[in-house]
Short mmCIF file of C-alpha atoms and ligand atoms in Angstrom, two decimals:
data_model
loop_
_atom_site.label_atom_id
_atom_site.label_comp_id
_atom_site.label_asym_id
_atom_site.label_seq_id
_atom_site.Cartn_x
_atom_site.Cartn_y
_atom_site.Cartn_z
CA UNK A 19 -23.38 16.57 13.45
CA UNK A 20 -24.68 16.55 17.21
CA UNK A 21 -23.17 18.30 19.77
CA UNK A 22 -20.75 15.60 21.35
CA UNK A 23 -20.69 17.71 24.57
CA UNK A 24 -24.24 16.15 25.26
CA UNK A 25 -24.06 12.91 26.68
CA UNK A 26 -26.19 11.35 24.66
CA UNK A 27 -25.64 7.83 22.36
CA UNK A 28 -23.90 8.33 19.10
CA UNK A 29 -25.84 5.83 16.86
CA UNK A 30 -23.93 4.03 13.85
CA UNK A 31 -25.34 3.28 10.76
CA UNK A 32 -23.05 0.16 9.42
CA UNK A 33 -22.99 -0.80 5.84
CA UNK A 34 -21.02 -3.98 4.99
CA UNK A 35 -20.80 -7.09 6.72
CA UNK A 36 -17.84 -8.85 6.03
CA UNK A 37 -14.99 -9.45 8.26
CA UNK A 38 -14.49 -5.85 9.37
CA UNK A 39 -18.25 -5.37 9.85
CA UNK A 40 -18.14 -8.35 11.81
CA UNK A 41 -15.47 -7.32 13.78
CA UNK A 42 -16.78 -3.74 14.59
CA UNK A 43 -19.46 -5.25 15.76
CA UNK A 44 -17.98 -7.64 18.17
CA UNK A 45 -15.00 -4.87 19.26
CA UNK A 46 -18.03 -2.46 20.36
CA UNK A 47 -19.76 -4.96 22.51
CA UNK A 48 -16.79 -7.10 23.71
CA UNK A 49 -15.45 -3.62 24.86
CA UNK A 50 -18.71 -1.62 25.33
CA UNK A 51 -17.37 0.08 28.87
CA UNK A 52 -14.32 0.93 27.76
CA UNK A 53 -15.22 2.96 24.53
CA UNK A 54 -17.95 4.64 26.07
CA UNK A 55 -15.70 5.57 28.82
CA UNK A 56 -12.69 6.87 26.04
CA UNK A 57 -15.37 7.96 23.68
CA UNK A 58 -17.21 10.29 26.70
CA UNK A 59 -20.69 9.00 25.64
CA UNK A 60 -22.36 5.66 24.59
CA UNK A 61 -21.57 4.05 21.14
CA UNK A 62 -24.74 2.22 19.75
CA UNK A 63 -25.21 0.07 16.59
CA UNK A 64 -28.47 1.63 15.23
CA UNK A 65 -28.50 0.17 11.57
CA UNK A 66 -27.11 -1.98 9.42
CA UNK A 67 -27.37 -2.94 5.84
CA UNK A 68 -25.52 -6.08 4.04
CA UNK A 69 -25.82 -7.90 0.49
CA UNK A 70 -27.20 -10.80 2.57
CA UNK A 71 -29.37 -10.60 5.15
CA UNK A 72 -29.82 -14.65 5.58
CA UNK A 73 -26.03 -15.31 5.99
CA UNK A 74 -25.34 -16.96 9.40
CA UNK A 75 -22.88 -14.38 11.30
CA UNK A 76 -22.48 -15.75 14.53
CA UNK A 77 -24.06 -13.00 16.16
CA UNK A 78 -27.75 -11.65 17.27
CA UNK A 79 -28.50 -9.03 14.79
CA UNK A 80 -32.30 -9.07 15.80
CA UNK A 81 -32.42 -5.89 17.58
CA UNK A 82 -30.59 -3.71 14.99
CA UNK A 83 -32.76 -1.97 12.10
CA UNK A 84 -32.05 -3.46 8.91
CA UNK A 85 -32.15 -1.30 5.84
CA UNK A 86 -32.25 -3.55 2.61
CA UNK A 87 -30.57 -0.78 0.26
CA UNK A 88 -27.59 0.25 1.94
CA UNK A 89 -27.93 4.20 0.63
CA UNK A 90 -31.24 4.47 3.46
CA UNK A 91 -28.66 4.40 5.79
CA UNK A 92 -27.25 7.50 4.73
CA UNK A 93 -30.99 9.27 4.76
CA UNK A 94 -32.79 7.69 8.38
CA UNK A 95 -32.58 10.41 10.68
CA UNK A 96 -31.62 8.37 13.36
CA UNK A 97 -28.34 7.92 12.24
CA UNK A 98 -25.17 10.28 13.36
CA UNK A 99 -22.51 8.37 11.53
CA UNK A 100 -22.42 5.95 8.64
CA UNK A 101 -19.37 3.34 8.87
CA UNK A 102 -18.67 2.24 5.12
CA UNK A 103 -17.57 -1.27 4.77
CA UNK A 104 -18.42 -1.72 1.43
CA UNK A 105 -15.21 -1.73 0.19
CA UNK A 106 -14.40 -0.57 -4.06
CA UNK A 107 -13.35 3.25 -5.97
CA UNK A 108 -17.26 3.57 -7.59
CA UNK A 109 -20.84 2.58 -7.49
CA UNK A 110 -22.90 2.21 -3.87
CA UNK A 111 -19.85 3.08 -1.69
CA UNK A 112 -19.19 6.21 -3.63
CA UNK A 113 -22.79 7.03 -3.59
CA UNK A 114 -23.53 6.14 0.00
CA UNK A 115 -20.72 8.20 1.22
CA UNK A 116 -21.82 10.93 -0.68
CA UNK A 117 -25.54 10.70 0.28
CA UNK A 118 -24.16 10.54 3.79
CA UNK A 119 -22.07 13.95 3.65
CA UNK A 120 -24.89 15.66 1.67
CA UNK A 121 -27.26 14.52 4.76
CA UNK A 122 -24.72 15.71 6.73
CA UNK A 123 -23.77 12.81 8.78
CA UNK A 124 -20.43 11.89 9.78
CA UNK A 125 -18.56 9.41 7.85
CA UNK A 126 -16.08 6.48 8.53
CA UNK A 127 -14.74 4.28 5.86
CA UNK A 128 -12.15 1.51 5.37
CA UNK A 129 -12.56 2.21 1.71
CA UNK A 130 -8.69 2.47 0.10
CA UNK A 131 -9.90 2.52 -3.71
CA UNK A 132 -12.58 4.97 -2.56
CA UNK A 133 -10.18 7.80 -0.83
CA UNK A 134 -7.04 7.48 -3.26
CA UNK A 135 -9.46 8.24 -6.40
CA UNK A 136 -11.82 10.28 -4.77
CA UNK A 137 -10.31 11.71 -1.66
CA UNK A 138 -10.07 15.45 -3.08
CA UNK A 139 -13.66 15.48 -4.39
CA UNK A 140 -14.92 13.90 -1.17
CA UNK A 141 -12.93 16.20 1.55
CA UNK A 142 -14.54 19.38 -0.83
CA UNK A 143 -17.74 18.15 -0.33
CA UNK A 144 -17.16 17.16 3.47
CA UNK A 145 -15.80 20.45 4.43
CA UNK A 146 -18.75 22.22 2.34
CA UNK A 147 -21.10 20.40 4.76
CA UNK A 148 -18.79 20.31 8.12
CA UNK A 149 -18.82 17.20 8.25
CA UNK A 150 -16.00 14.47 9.57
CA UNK A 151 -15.10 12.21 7.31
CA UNK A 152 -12.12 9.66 8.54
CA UNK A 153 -10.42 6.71 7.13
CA UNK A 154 -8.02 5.11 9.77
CA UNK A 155 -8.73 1.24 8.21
CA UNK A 156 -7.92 2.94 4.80
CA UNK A 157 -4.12 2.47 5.02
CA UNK A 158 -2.58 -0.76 6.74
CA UNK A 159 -5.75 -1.87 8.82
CA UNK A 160 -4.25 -2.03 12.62
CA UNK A 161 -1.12 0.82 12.25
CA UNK A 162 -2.25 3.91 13.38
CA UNK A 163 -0.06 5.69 10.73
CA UNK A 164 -3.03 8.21 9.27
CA UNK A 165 -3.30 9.33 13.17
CA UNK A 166 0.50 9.48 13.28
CA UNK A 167 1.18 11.46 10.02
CA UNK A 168 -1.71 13.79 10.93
CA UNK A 169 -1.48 14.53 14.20
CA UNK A 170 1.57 13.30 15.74
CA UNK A 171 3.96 14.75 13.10
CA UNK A 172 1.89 17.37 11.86
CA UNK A 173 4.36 19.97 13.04
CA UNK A 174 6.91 18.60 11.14
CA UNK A 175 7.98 18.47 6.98
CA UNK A 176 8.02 14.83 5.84
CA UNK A 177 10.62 13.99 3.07
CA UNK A 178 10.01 10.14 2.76
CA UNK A 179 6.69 7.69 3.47
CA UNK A 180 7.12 4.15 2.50
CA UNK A 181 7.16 0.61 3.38
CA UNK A 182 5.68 -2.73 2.99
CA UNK A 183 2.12 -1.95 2.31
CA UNK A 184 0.34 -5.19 1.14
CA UNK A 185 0.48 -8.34 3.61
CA UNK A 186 -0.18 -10.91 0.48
CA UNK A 187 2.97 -9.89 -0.96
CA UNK A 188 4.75 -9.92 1.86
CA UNK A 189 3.45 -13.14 2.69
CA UNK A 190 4.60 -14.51 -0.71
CA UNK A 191 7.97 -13.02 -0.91
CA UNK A 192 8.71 -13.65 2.99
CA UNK A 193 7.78 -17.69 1.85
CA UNK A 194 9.33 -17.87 -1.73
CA UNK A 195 12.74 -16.47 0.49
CA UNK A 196 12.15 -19.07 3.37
CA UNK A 197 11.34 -22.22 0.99
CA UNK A 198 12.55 -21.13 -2.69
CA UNK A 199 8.86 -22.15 -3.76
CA UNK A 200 7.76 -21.02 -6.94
CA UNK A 201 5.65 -17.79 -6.96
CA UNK A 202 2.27 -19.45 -8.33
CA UNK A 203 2.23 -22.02 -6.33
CA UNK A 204 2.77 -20.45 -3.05
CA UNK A 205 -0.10 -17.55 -4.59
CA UNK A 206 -2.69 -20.56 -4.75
CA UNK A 207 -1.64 -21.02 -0.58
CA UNK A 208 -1.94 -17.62 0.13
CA UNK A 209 -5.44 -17.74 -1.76
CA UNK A 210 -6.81 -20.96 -0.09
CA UNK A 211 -5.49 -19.05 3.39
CA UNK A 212 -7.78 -16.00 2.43
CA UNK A 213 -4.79 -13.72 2.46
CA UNK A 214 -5.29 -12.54 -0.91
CA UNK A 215 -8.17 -9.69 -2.28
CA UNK A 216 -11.04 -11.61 -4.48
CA UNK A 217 -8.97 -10.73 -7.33
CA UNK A 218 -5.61 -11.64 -6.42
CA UNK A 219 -4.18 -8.66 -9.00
CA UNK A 220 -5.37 -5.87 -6.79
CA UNK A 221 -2.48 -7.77 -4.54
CA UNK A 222 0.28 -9.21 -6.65
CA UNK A 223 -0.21 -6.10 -9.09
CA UNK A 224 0.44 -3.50 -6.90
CA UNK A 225 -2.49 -1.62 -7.27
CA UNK A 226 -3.81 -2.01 -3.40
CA UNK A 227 -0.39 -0.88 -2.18
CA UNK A 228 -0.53 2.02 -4.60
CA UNK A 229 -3.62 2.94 -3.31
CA UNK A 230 -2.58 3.19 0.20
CA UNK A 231 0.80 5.25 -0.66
CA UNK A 232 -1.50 7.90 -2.70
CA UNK A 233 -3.30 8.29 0.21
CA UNK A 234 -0.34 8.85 2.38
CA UNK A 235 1.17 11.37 0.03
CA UNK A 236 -1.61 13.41 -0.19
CA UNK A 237 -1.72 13.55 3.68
CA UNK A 238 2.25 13.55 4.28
CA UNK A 239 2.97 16.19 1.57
CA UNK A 240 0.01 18.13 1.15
CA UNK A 241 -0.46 17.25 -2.72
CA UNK A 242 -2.77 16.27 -5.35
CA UNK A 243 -1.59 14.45 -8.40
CA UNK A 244 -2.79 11.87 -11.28
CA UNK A 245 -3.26 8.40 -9.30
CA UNK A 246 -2.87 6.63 -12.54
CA UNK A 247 1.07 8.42 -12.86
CA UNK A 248 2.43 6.59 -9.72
CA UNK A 249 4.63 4.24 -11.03
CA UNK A 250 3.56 0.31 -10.56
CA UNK A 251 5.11 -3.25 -10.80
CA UNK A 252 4.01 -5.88 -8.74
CA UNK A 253 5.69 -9.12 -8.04
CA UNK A 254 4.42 -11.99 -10.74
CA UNK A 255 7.99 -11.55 -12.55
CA UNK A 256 10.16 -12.47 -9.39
CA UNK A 257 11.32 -15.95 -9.17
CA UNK A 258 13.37 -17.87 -6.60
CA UNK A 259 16.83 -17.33 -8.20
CA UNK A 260 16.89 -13.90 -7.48
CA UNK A 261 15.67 -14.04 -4.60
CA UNK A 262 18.38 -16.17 -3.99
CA UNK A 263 21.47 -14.26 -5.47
CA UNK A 264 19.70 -11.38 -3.67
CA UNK A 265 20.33 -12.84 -0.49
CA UNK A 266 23.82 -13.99 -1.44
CA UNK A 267 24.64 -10.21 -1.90
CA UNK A 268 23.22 -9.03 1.74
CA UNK A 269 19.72 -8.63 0.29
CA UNK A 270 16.32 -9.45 0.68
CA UNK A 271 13.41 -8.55 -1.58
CA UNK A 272 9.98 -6.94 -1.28
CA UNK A 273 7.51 -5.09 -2.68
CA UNK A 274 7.65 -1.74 -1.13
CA UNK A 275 5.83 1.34 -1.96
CA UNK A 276 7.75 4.86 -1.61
CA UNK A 277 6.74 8.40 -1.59
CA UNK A 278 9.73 10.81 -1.65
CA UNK A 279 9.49 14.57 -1.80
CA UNK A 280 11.96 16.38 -3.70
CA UNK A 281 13.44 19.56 -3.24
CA UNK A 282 11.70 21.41 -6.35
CA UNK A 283 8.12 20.55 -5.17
CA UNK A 284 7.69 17.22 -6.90
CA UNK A 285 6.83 13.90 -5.82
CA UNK A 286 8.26 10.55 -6.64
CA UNK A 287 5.61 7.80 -5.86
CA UNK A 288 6.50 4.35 -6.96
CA UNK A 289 5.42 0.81 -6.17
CA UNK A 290 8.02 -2.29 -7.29
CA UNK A 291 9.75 -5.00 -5.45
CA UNK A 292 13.02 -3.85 -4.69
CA UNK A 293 16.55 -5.47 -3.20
CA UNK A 294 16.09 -3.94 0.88
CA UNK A 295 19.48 -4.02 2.37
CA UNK A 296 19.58 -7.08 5.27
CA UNK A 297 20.63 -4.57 7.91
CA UNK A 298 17.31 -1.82 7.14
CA UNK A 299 14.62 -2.32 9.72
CA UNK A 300 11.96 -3.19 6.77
CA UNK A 301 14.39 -6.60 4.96
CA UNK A 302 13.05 -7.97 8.81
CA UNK A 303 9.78 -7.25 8.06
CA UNK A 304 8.07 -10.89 7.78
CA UNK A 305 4.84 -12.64 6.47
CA UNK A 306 1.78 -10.40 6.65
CA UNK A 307 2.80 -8.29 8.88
CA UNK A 308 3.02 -4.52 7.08
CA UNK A 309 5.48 -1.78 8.28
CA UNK A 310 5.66 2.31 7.53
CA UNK A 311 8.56 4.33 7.53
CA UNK A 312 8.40 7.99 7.83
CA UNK A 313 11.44 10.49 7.58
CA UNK A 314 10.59 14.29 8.83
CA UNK A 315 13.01 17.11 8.81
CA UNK A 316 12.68 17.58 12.61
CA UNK A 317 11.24 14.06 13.83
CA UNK A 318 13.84 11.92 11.88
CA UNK A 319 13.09 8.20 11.04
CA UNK A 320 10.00 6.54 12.41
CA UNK A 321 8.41 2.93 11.82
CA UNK A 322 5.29 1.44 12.37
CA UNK A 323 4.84 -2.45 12.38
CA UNK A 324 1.76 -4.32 12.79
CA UNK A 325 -0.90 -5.96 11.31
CA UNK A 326 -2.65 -4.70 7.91
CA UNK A 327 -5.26 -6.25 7.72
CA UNK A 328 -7.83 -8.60 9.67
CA UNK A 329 -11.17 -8.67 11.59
CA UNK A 330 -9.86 -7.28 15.06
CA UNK A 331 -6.74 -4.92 14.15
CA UNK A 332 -9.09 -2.92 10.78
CA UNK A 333 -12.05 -3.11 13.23
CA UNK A 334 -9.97 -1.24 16.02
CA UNK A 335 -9.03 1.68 13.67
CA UNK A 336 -12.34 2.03 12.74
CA UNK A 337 -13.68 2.74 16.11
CA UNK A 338 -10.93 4.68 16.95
CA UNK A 339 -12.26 7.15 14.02
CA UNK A 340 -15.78 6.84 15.66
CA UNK A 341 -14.48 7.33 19.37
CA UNK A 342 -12.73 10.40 17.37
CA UNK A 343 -16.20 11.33 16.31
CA UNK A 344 -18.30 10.76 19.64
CA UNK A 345 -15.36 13.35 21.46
CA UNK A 346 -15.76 16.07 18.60
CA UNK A 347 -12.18 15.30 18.03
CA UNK A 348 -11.89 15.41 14.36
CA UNK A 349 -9.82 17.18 11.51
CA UNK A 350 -9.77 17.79 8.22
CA UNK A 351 -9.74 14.89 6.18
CA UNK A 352 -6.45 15.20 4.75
CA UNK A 353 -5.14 17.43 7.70
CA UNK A 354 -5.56 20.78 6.40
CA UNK A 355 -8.10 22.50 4.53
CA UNK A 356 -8.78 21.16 1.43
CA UNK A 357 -7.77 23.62 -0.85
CA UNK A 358 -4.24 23.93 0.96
CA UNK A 359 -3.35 20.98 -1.29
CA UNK A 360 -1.22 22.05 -4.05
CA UNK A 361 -1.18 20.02 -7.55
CA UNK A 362 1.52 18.71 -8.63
CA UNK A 363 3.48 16.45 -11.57
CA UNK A 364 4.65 13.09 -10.37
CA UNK A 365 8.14 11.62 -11.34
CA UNK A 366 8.18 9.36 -14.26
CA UNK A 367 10.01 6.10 -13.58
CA UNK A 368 12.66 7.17 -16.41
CA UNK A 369 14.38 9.95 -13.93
CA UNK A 370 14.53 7.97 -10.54
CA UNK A 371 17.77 7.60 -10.14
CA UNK A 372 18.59 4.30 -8.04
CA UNK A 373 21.17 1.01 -8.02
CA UNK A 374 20.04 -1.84 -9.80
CA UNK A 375 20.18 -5.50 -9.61
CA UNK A 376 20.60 -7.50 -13.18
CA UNK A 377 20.59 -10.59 -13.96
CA UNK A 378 21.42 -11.78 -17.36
CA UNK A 379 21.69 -15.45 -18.73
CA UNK A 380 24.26 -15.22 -21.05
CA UNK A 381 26.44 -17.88 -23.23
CA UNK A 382 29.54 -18.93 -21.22
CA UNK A 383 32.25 -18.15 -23.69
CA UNK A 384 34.79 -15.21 -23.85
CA UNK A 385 34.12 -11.77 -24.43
CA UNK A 386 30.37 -11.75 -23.14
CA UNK A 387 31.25 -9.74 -20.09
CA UNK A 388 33.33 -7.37 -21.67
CA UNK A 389 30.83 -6.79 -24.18
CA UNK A 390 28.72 -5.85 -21.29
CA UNK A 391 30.66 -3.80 -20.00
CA UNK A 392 30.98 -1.87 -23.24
CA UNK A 393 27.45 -1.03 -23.36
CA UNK A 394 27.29 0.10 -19.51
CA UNK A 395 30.61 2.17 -20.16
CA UNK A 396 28.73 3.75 -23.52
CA UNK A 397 25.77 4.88 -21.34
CA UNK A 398 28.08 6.09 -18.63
CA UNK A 399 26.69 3.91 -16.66
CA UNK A 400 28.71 2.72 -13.37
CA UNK A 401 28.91 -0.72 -12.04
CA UNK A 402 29.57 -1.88 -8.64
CA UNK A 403 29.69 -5.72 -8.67
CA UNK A 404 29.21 -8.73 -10.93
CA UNK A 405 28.63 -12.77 -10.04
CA UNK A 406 28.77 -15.17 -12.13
CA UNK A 407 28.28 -19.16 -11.24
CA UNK A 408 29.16 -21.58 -13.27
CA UNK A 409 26.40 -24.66 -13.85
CA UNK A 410 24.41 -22.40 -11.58
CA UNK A 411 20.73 -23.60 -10.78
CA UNK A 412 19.00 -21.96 -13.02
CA UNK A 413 19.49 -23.98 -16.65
CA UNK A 414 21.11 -26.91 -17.14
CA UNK A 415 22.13 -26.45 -20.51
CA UNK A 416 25.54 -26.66 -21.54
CA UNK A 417 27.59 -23.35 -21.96
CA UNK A 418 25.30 -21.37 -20.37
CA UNK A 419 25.81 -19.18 -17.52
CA UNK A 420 23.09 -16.46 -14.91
CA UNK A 421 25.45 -12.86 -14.35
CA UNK A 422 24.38 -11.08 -11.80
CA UNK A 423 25.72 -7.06 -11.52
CA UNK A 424 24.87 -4.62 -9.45
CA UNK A 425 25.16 -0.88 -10.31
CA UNK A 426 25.78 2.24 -8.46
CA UNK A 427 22.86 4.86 -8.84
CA UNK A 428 21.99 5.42 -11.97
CA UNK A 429 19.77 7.29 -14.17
CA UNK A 430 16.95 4.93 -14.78
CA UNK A 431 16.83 6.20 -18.49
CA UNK A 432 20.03 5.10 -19.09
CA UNK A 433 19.51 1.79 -17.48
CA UNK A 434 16.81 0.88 -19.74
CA UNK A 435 18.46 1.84 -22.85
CA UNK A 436 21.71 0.14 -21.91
CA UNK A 437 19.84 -3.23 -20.74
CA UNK A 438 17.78 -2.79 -24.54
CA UNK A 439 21.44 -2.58 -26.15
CA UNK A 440 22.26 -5.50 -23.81
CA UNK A 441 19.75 -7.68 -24.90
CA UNK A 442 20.29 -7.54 -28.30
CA UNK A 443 23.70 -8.95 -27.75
CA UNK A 444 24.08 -12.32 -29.57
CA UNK A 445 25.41 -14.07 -26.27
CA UNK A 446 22.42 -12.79 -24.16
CA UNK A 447 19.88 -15.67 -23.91
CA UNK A 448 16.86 -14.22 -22.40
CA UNK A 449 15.89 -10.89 -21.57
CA UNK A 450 17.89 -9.23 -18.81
CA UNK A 451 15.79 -9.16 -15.29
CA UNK A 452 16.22 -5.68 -13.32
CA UNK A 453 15.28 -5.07 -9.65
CA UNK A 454 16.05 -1.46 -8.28
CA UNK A 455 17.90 -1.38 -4.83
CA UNK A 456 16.35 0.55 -2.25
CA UNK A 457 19.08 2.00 0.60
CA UNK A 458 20.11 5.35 1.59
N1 HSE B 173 -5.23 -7.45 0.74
C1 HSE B 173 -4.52 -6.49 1.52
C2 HSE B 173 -3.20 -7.11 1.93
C3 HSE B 173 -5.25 -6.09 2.77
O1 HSE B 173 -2.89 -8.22 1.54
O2 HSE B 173 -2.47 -6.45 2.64
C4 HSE B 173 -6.23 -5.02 2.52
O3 HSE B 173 -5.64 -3.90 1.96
#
């Protein structure tokens, strides 16, 4: 790394030219004064590398070196900082990031896959080389929250990180509430809109929000742990009835990820759509927009609401981290050293302990719900409320009737082998559909 106390340009080496590229690009010259002003010297565009050099971008690349193999960009000796916006865990953004911190040049990346999988590898190797390496765009595009949790709160012991990570699913779930469209067919708008990921699983999965909660555990709570252990379910399996009795009940669903620190120095990360009360701050959070909640000891509740993806909020966190760069203002990648982080066991899904929504379509005749009830009394298991609608919308067949209970928190264990018990009843007509509650 140069000296940022000289005055001299700080020249970017850009791989990846898709919308964030694009956007980087335009942000820097739209607003050329202003970030050299902020960032105390000039910012220039030195290189750049893409998959296609022929594609029309809109934009005079003429004057800007262009390196066929992305990797040179991580070896020309012009370069002070390569901006990764290659996107994927493996293959040339792994390589090119590491090619950049063994050539010692500062590194910024938008790269989620890349820094939940290999963030612990990749801050060893930065540190070993003093190098910056800093990942704003990584978590929510426009939401400052990685500055936030790092700097603003880094006094302070967080308990709770969570929200609504991933804008497709919100999207989704925010229109399947407003319309009570099926899931599929509002996925296929969402698609044609160019919401969704090129594979719309990383999405409606979960994976891409589990991704970005690893990556704020590991900086909120100081831990390493198994990515593959977080807990994941994504939102294919939620249809417009329960979305409707949901709201009937004061609810509203989403897919949320959570990271919760508990007492004895584990960590319970878990991605799943879940029933948000209608009065919490996040049930309000609509369409693509993403929001993140933080709970410190000392700095209480926080949220941060914005956009979490898109060309000109991801392309303003990304030169944030390079104005970061330019000033010398930079810290380690995961706030402290790297070998402060201490391993640890995640929480399997069978000990949260949480309410649940159920909804059972059952036979309408008598003794069904007190055969229920037998099975949640045999697993100690505590209820709180139960619905039931005659000729409700889901079937029309005769005799048939959705129940809908709610439980107080439970052991999930217990809820799993009671709803197995459950099922197995004769009266039961399909398998029983469980959403957890999320509230205080
Ligand atoms: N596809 C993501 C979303 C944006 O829908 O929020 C990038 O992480």
């Amino acid at each position: 790394m140069d000296n940022p106390s000289v005055n001299k340009p700080l020249n970017l080496g850009i791989a990846g030219l898709g919308t964030v590229g694009i956007g980087v690009l335009r942000l820097l010259q739209n607003n050329e004064k202003t970030i050299t002003n902020r960032a105390g010297r000039p910012i220039r565009i030195y290189a750049i590398s893409a998959k296609n050099r022929q594609k029309n971008r809109n934009m005079d690349l003429s004057n800007l070196k262009w390196h066929e193999n992305p990797l040179n960009l991580a070896k020309d000796p012009n370069v002070d900082v390569v901006i990764e916006l290659i996107g994927g865990a493996h293959g040339t953004a792994y390589e090119l990031v590491c090619s950049a911190i063994e050539n010692k040049k500062a590194i910024v990346t938008a790269n989620k896959a890349l820094i939940a999988l290999h963030g612990n590898e990749l801050a060893k190797k930065a540190a070993s080389q003093n190098v910056p390496l800093l990942f704003e765009a990584a978590v929510a595009g426009g939401i400052p929250i990685i500055k936030t949790i790092k700097e603003a709160l880094a006094a302070d012991r967080l308990i709770q990180i969570g929200g609504i990570l991933n804008g497709t699913c919100n999207y989704i779930l925010t229109t399947m509430t407003k319309t009570g469209r099926d899931f599929n067919d509002i996925l296929k708008e969402t698609q044609k809109l160019g919401y969704a990921e090129a594979n719309p699983s990383t999405d409606i999965d979960g994976l891409d929000t589990a991704h970005k909660l690893s990556i704020l555990a590991s900086l909120g709570f100081g831990y390493t742990f198994n990515f593959d252990d977080i807990y994941v379910e994504g939102i294919r399996n939620i249809n417009p009835y329960d979305i409707h009795y949901a709201q009937e009940l004061g609810y509203t669903i989403k897919l949320i990820g959570i990271a919760q620190h508990h007492q004895n120095n584990k960590l319970e990360l878990r991605v799943h759509p879940a029933l948000l009360p209608n009065t919490s701050p996040l049930s309000r959070v609509n369409g693509v927009i993403n929001a993140i909640t933080t709970q410190g000891e000392f700095s209480g509740y926080l949220m941060l609401e914005g956009a979490g993806a898109g060309e000109g909020p991801t392309a303003t966190a990304v030169c944030a981290d390079i104005i970061d760069i330019a000033r010398g203002n930079t810290i380690p990648m995961w706030g402290t050293d790297w070998n402060e982080l201490r391993p640890t066991n995640l929480i399997p899904n069978t000990d949260f302990n949480k309410a649940y929504y159920i909804r059972l379509f059952v036979e309408d005749k008598p003794g069904v719900v007190a055969d229920i009830a037998t099975v949640f009394k045999d697993y100690n298991l505590s209820l709180r409320s139960l619905l039931q609608h005659k000729n409700h919308i889901i079937h029309n067949a005769e005799n048939t009737v959705p129940i809908v209970l709610v439980t107080h928190k439970n052991k999930e264990n217990s809820l799993l082998k009671a709803l197995k018990e459950i099922h197995k009843l004769p009266a039961i007509l399909e398998k029983p559909i469980v959403i957890r509650i999320e509230e205080p």
